[in-house]
Coordinates of C-alpha atoms and ligand atoms in Angstrom, one line a residue:
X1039 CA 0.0 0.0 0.0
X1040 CA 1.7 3.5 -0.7
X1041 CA 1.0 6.5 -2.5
X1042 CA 3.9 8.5 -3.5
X1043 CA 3.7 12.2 -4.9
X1044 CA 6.5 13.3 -6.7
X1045 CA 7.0 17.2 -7.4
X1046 CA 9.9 19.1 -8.8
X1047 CA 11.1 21.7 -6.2
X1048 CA 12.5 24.1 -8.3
X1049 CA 11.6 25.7 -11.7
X1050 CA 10.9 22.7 -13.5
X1051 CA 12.8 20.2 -15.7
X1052 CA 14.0 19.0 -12.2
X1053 CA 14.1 15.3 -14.2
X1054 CA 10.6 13.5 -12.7
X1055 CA 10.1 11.7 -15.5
X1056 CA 12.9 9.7 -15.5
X1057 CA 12.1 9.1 -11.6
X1058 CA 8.9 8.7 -12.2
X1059 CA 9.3 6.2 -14.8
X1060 CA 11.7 4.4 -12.6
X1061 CA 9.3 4.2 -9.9
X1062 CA 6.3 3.4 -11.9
X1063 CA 8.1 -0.2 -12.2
X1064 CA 6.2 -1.6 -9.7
X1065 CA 3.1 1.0 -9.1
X1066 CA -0.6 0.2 -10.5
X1067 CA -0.9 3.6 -12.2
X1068 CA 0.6 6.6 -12.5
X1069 CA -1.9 9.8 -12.6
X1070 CA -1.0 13.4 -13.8
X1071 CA -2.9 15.8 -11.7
X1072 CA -2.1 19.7 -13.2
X1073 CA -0.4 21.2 -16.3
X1074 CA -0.7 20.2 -19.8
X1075 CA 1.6 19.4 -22.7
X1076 CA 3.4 22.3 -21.6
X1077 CA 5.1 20.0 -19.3
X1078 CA 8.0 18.0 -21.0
X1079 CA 9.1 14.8 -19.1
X1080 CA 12.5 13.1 -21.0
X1081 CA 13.0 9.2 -20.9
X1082 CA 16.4 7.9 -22.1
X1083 CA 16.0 4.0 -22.7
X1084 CA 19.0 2.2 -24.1
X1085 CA 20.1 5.6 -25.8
X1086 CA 16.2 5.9 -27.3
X1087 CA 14.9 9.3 -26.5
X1088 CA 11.1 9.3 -25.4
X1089 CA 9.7 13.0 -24.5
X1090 CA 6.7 12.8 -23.0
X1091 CA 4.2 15.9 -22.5
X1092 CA 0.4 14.4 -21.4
X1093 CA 1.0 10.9 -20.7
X1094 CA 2.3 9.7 -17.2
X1095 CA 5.7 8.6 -17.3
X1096 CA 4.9 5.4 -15.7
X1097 CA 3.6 4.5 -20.0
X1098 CA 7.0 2.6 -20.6
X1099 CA 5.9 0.1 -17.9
X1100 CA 2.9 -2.0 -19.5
X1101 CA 1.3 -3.3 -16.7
X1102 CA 1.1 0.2 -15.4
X1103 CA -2.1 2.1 -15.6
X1104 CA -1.7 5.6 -16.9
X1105 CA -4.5 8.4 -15.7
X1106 CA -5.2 11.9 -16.6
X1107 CA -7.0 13.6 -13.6
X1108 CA -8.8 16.7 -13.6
X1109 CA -6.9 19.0 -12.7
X1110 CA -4.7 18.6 -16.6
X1111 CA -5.6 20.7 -19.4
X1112 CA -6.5 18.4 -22.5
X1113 CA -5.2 19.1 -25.9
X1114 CA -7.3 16.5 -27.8
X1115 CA -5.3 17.0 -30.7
X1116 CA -2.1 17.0 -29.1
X1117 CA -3.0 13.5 -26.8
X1118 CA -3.7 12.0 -29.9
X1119 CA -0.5 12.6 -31.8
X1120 CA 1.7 11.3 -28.7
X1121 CA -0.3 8.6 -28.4
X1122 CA 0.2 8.0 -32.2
X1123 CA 4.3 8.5 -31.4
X1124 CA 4.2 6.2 -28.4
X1125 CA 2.0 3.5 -30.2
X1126 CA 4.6 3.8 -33.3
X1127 CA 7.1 3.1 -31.3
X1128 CA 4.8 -0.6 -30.5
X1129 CA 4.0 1.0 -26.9
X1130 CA -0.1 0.0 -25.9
X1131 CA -1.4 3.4 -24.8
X1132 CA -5.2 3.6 -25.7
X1133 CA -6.1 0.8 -23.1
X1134 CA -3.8 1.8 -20.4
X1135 CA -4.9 5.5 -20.7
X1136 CA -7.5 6.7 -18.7
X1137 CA -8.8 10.4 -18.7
X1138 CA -11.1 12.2 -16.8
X1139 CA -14.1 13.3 -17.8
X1140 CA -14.0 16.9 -16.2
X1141 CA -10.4 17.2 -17.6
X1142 CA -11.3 21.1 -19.4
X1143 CA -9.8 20.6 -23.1
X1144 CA -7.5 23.2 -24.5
X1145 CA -8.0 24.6 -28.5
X1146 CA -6.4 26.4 -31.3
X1147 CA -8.0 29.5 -30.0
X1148 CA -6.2 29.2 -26.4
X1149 CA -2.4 28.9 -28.4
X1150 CA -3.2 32.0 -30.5
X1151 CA -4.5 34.0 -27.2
X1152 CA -0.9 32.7 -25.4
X1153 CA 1.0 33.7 -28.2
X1154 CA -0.4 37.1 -29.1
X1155 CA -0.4 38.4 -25.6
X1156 CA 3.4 37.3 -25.1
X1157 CA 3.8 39.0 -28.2
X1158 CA 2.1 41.7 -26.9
X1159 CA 3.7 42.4 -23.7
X1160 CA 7.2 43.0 -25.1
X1161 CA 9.7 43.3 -22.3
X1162 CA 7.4 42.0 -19.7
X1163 CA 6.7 38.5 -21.9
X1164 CA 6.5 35.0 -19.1
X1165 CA 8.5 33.2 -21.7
X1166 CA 5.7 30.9 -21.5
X1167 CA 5.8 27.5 -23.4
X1168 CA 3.1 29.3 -26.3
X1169 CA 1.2 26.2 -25.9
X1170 CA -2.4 28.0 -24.5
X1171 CA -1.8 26.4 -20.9
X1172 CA -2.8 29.8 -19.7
X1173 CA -5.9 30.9 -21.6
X1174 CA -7.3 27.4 -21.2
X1175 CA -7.1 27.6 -16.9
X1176 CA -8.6 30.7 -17.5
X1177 CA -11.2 29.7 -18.8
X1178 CA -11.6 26.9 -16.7
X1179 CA -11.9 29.7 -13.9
X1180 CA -14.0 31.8 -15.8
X1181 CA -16.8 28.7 -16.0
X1182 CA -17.0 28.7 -19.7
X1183 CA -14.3 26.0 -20.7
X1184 CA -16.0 22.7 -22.7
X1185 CA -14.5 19.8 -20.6
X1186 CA -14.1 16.1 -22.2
X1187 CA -17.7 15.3 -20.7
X1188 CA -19.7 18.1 -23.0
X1189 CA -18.2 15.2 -25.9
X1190 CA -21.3 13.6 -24.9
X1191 CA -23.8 15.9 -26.0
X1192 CA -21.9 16.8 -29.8
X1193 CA -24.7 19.4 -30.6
X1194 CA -24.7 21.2 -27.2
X1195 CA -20.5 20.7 -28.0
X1196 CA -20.8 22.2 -30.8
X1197 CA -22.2 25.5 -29.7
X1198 CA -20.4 25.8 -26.6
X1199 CA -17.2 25.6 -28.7
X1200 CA -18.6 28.3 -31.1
X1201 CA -19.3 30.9 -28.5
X1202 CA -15.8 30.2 -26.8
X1203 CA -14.5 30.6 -30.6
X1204 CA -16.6 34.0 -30.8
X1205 CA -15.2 35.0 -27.4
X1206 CA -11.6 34.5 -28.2
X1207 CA -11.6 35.5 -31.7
X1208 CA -13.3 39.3 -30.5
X1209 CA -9.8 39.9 -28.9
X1210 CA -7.4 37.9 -31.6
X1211 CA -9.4 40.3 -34.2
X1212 CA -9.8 43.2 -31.9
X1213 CA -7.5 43.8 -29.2
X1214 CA -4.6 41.9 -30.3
X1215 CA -4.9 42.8 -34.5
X1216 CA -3.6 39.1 -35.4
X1217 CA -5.1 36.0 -36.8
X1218 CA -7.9 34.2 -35.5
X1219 CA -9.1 30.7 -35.0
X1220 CA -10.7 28.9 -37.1
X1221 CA -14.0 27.3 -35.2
X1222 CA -15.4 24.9 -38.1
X1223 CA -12.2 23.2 -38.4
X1224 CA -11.0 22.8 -35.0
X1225 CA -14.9 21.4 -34.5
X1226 CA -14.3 19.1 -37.5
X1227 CA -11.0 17.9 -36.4
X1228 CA -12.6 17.5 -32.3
X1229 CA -15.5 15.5 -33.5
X1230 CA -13.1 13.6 -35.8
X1231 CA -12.1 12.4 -32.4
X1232 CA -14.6 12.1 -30.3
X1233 CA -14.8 8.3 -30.4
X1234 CA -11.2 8.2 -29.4
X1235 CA -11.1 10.7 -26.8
X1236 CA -14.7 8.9 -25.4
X1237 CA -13.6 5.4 -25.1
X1238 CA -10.6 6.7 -22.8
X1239 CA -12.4 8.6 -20.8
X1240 CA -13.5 7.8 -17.1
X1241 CA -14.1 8.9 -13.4
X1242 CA -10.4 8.7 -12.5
X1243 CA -11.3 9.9 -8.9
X1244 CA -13.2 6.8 -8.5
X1245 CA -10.7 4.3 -10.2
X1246 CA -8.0 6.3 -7.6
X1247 CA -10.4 5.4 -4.5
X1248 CA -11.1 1.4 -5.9
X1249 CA -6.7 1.1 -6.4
X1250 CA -6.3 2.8 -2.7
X1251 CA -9.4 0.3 -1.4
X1252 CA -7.5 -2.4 -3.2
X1253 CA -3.9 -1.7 -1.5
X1254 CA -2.2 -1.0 -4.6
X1255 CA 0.5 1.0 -5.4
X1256 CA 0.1 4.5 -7.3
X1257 CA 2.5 7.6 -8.5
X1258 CA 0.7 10.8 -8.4
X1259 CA 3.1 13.0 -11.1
X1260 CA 4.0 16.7 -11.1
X1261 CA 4.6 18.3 -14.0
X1262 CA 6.3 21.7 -13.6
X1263 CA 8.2 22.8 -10.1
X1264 CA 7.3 24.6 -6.7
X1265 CA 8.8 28.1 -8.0
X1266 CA 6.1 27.8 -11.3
X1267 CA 3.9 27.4 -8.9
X1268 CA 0.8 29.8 -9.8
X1269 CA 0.5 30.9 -5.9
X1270 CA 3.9 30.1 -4.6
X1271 CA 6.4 30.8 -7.3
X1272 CA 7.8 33.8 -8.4
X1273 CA 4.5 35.2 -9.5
X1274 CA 3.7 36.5 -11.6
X1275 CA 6.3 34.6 -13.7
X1276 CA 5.1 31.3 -13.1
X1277 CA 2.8 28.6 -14.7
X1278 CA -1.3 29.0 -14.9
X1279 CA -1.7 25.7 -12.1
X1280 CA -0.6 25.2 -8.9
X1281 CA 2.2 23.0 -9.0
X1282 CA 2.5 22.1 -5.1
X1283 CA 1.4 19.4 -3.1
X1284 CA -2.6 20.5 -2.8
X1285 CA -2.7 20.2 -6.6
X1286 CA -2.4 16.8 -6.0
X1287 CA -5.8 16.7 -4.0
X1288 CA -7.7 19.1 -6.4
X1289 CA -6.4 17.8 -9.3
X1290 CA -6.6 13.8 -9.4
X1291 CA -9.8 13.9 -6.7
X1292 CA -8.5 12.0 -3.6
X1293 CA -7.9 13.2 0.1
X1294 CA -4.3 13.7 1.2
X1295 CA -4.4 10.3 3.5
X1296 CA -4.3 8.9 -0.1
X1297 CA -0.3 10.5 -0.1
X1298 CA 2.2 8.2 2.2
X1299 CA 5.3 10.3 0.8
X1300 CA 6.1 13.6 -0.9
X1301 CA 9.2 12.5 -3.0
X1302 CA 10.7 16.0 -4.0
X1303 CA 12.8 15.9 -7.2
X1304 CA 16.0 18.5 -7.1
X1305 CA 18.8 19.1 -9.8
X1306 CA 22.0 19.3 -8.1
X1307 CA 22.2 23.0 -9.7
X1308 CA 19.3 25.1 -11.0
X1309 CA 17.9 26.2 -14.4
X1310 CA 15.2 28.2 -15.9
X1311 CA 13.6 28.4 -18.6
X1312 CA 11.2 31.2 -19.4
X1313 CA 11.9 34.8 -17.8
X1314 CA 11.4 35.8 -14.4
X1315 CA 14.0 36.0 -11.0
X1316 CA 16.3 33.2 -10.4
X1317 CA 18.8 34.2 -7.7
X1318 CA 21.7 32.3 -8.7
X1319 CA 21.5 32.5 -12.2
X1320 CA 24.9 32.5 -14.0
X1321 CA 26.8 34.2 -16.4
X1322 CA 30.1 32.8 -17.3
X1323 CA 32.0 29.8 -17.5
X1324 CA 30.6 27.9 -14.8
X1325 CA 26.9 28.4 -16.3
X1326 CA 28.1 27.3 -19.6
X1327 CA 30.1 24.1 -18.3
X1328 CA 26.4 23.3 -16.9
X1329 CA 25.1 24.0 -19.7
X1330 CA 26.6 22.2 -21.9
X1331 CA 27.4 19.3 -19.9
X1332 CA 23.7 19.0 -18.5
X1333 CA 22.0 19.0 -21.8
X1334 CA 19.8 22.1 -20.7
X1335 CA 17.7 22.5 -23.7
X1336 CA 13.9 22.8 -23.3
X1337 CA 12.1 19.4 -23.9
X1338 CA 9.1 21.6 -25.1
X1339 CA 10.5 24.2 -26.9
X1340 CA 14.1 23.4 -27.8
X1341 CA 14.7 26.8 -25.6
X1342 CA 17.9 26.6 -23.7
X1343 CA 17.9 26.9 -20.5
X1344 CA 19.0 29.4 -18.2
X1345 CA 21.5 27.9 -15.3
X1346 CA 22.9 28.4 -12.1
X1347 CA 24.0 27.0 -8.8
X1348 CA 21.8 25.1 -6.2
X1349 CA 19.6 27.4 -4.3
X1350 CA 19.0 26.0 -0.6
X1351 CA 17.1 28.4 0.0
X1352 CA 14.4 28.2 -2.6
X1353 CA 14.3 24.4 -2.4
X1354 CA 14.1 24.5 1.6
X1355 CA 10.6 26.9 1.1
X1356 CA 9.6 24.1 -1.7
X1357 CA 10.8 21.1 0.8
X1358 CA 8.3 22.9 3.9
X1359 CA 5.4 24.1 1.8
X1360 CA 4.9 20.5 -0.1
X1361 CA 6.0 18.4 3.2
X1362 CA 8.5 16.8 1.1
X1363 CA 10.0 14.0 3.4
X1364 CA 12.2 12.2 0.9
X1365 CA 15.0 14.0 -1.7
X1366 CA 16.0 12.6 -5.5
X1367 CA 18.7 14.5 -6.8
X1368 CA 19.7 14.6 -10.1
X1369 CA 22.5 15.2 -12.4
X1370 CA 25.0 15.2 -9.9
X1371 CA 27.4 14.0 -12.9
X1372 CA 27.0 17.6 -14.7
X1373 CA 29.0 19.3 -11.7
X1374 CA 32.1 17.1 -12.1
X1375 CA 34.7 18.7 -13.9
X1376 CA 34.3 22.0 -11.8
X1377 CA 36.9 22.8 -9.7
X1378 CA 35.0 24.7 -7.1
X1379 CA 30.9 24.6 -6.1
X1380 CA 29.0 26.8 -4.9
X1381 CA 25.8 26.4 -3.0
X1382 CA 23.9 29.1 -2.0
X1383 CA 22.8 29.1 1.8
X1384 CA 20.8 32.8 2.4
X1385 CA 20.0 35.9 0.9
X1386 CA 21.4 39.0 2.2
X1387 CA 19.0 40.8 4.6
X1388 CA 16.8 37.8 3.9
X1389 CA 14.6 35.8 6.4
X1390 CA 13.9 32.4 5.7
X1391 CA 10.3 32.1 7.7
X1392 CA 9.3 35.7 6.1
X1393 CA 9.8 33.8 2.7
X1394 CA 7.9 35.0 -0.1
X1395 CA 8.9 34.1 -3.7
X1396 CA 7.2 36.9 -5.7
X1397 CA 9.1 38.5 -8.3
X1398 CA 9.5 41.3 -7.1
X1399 CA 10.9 40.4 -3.9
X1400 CA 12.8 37.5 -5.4
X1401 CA 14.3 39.8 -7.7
X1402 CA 16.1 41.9 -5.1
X1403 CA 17.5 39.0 -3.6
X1404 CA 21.3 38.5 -3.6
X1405 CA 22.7 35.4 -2.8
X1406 CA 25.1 34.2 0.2
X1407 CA 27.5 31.4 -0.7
X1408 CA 28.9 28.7 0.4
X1409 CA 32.2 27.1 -1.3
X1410 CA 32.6 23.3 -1.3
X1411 CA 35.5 20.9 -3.6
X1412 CA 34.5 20.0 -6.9
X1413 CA 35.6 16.5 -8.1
X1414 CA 37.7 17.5 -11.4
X1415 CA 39.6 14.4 -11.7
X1416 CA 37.0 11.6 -10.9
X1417 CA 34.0 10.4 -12.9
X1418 CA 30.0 10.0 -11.6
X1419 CA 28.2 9.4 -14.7
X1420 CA 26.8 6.2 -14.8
X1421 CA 27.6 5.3 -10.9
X1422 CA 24.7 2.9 -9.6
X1423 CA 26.5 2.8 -5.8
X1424 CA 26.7 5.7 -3.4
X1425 CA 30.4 3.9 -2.5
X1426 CA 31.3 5.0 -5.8
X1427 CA 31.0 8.2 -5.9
X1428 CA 34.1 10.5 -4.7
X1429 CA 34.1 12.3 -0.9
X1430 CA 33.9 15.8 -2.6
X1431 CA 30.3 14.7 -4.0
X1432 CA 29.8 12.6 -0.7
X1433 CA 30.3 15.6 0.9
X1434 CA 28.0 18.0 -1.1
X1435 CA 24.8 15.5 -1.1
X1436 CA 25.4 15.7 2.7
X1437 CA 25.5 18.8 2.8
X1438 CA 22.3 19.7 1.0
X1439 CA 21.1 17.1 3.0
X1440 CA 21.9 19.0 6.5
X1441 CA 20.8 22.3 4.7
X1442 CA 17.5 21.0 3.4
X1443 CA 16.6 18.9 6.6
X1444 CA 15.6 15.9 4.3
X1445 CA 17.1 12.7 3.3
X1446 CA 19.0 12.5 -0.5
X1447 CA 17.1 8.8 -1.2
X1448 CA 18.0 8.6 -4.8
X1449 CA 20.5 10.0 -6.9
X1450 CA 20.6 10.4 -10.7
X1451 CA 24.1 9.8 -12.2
X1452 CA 23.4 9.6 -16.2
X1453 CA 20.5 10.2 -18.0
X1454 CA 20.3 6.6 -19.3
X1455 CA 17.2 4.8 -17.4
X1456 CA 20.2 2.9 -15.5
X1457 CA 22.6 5.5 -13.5
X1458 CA 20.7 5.9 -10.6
X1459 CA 22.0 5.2 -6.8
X1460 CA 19.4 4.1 -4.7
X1461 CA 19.9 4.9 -1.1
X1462 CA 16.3 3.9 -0.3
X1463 CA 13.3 4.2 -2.4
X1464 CA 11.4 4.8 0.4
X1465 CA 8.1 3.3 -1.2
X1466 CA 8.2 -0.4 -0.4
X1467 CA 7.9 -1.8 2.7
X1468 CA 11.1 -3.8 2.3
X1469 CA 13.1 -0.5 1.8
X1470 CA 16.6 -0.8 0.3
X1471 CA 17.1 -2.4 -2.8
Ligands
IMP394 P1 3.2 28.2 -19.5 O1 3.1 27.1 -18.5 O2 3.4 27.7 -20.9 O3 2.1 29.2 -19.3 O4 4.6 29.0 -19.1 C1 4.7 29.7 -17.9 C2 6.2 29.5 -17.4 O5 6.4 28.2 -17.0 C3 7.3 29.8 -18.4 O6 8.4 30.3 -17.7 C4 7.6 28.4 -18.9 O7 8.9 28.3 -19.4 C5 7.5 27.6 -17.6 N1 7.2 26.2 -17.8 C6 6.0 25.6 -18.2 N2 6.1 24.3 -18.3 C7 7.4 24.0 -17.9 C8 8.1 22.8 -17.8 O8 7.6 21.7 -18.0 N3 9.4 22.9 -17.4 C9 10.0 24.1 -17.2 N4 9.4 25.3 -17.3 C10 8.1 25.2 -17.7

């Protein structure tokens, strides 16, 4: 029996799908519970790249159930063509993949509002992913979003998906002065998939309560980190969902005594990728040895990513406000080859328990280091044992571990589905493996 929320603690692309899909060996499902295919969750098998975006990364694993919950905006268009990667690739999706019916579904109408008004607010643009993840949540809040359930009804669809056509195209046309969307064929190419879309969908927040009734094992997966998150982040830079732990309520339909453990996933620096504060962001060498070394390219949007050292203090607000009571951290092999870390410990004139991660505030911040041995001469890609790894990175998961107040449990050494040191994976009974 366990339930295991994982989250990313930082500003996202923290590496939970590879956790996640690592963990899902052995769990009953695996249920997304906010974002869309903003999200961009990377699985490396034997070399072979899979990027996921709306499916749970527990779909590698066949015997694992894969749910969309509520709380996920729906591309219908876009579910179908990753389905139609994964299924190419002679993965079974379509019987695994369960969606909820009150999952609100995201059009062509919600990209073009996303990408006009970041066009529009030159200089003060989110960055976001242009994908509509904001205009569809809006409308979601504003009570007029068509949810996968109004498929029922296709005539009652059909009108509903005119008026929010009419609605969105008065500002395309009006406000912004850029194209519109085109409501006959985005209805065409919907109903074209109704069927699909229909025989997939389900009452996940039942299915959740009968696999908790029945003792069985479930993933609840974040998409996004803590510092995106819509309340908690560095608003107003931040994503259109909450991205915290009480998503994870709202957004797959179960009460919290269905969570036994809040695994938080942490990079052993920190990127960004979109605009907005990040404290200890770099600018030279070091931020380009990361960089380049860690790959840090946007699984979404090819974007690169901005990088910088490990801030304890960000991740220690993230660790309190999600009760996170078990650590992964990954890419510890993109530090080595630096000569000297840094971590950063405080912010000048800054007061941990006063915390509040707004821009505005977080932009002022300046960051108080802490200098700790690299480990230029040895090697940690690829290391499966914690014995293996040198002191000098002994040393520095120890020390995030006394500076976060939270075990390290798993460390990610490679992005291969193999380099991984697991210290405990804290969700079976029998512990160590
Ligand atoms: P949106 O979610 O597309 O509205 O973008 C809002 C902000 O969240 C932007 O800074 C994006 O770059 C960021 N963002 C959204 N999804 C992800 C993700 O999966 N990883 C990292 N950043 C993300």
């Amino acid at each position: 029996m366990a339930g295991t929320v994982v989250l990313g603690l930082q500003w996202g692309d923290e590496g939970k799908g590879k956790v996640v899909d690592y963990l899902a060996r052995t769990a009953a499902a695996v249920v997304r519970f906010q974002g869309g295919h903003n999200a961009g969750h990377t699985i490396i098998v034997n070399g072979e790249k899979i990027i996921l975006h709306l499916i749970p990364s527990g779909v590698l694993h066949t015997d694992s159930e894969c749910l969309i919950g509520n709380g996920v905006v729906v591309s219908p268009t876009h579910l179908l063509d990753e389905i139609a990667m994964l299924e190419a690739q002679d993965i079974k999706v379509r019987p695994r993949l369960k969606i909820s019916l009150e999952c609100p579904l995201l059009f062509n109408c919600h990209r073009l509002i996303d990408l006009a008004r970041e066009r529009k607010s030159a200089g003060k643009a989110i960055g976001t992913t242009g994908r509509g993840i904001g205009p569809a949540y809006e409308d979601k809040l504003a009570r007029r979003a068509l949810r996968l359930s109004d498929l029922l009804d296709e005539k009652g669809f059909a009108e509903r998906l005119e008026a929010l056509f009419a609605h969105h195209n008065f500002a395309l046309e009006h406000y912004y002065h850029t194209e519109t969307a085109d409501f006959r064929a985005e209805l065409d190419t919907v109903l074209a998939l109704r069927d699909t879309l229909l025989e997939m969908a389900d009452n996940v927040s039942a299915r959740l309560e009968r696999l908790r009734a029945g003792g069985a094992e479930v993933l609840f997966e974040g998409a996004q980190g803590t510092m995106l998150d819509n309340d908690h982040g560095t608003y107003p830079y931040v994503t259109a969902s909450n991205t915290s732990i009480g998503a994870a309520v709202v957004g797959a339909g179960v009460p919290p005594s269905h969570f036994d453990r809040v695994l938080g996933i942490a990079k052993a620096y920190t990127t960004r990728v979109g605009n907005g504060p990040f404290p200890t962001e770099l600018d030279d060498a070091a931020g380009a040895h990361l960089a380049e070394r860690g790959n840090e390219f946007g699984a979404t949007t090819g974007r690169g990513r901005r990088c910088g050292w490990f801030d304890a203090v960000a991740v220690r607000r993230a660790v309190a406000l999600n009760g996170v009571n078990g650590l992964c951290l990954t890419k510890l092999d993109v530090l080595g080859g630096l000569e000297t870390l840094r971590l950063c410990v405080g912010y000048r004139g800054y007061d941990d328990a006063a915390c509040v991660y707004s821009a505005q505030a977080c932009a002022a911040y300046e960051p108080e280091y802490e200098e700790l041995p690299g480990w230029p001469g040895a090697e940690v890609a690829g290391a499966t044992r914690y014995t293996q790894l040198p002191q000098a990175a002994r040393d520095y998961v120890e020390r995030l571990e006394t500076l976060l107040g939270v075990p390290v449990n798993m460390i990610s050494t490679s992005p291969d589905r193999s380099g991984n040191i697991v210290r405990d994976d804290g969700i079976r009974d029998d512990g160590v493996i």
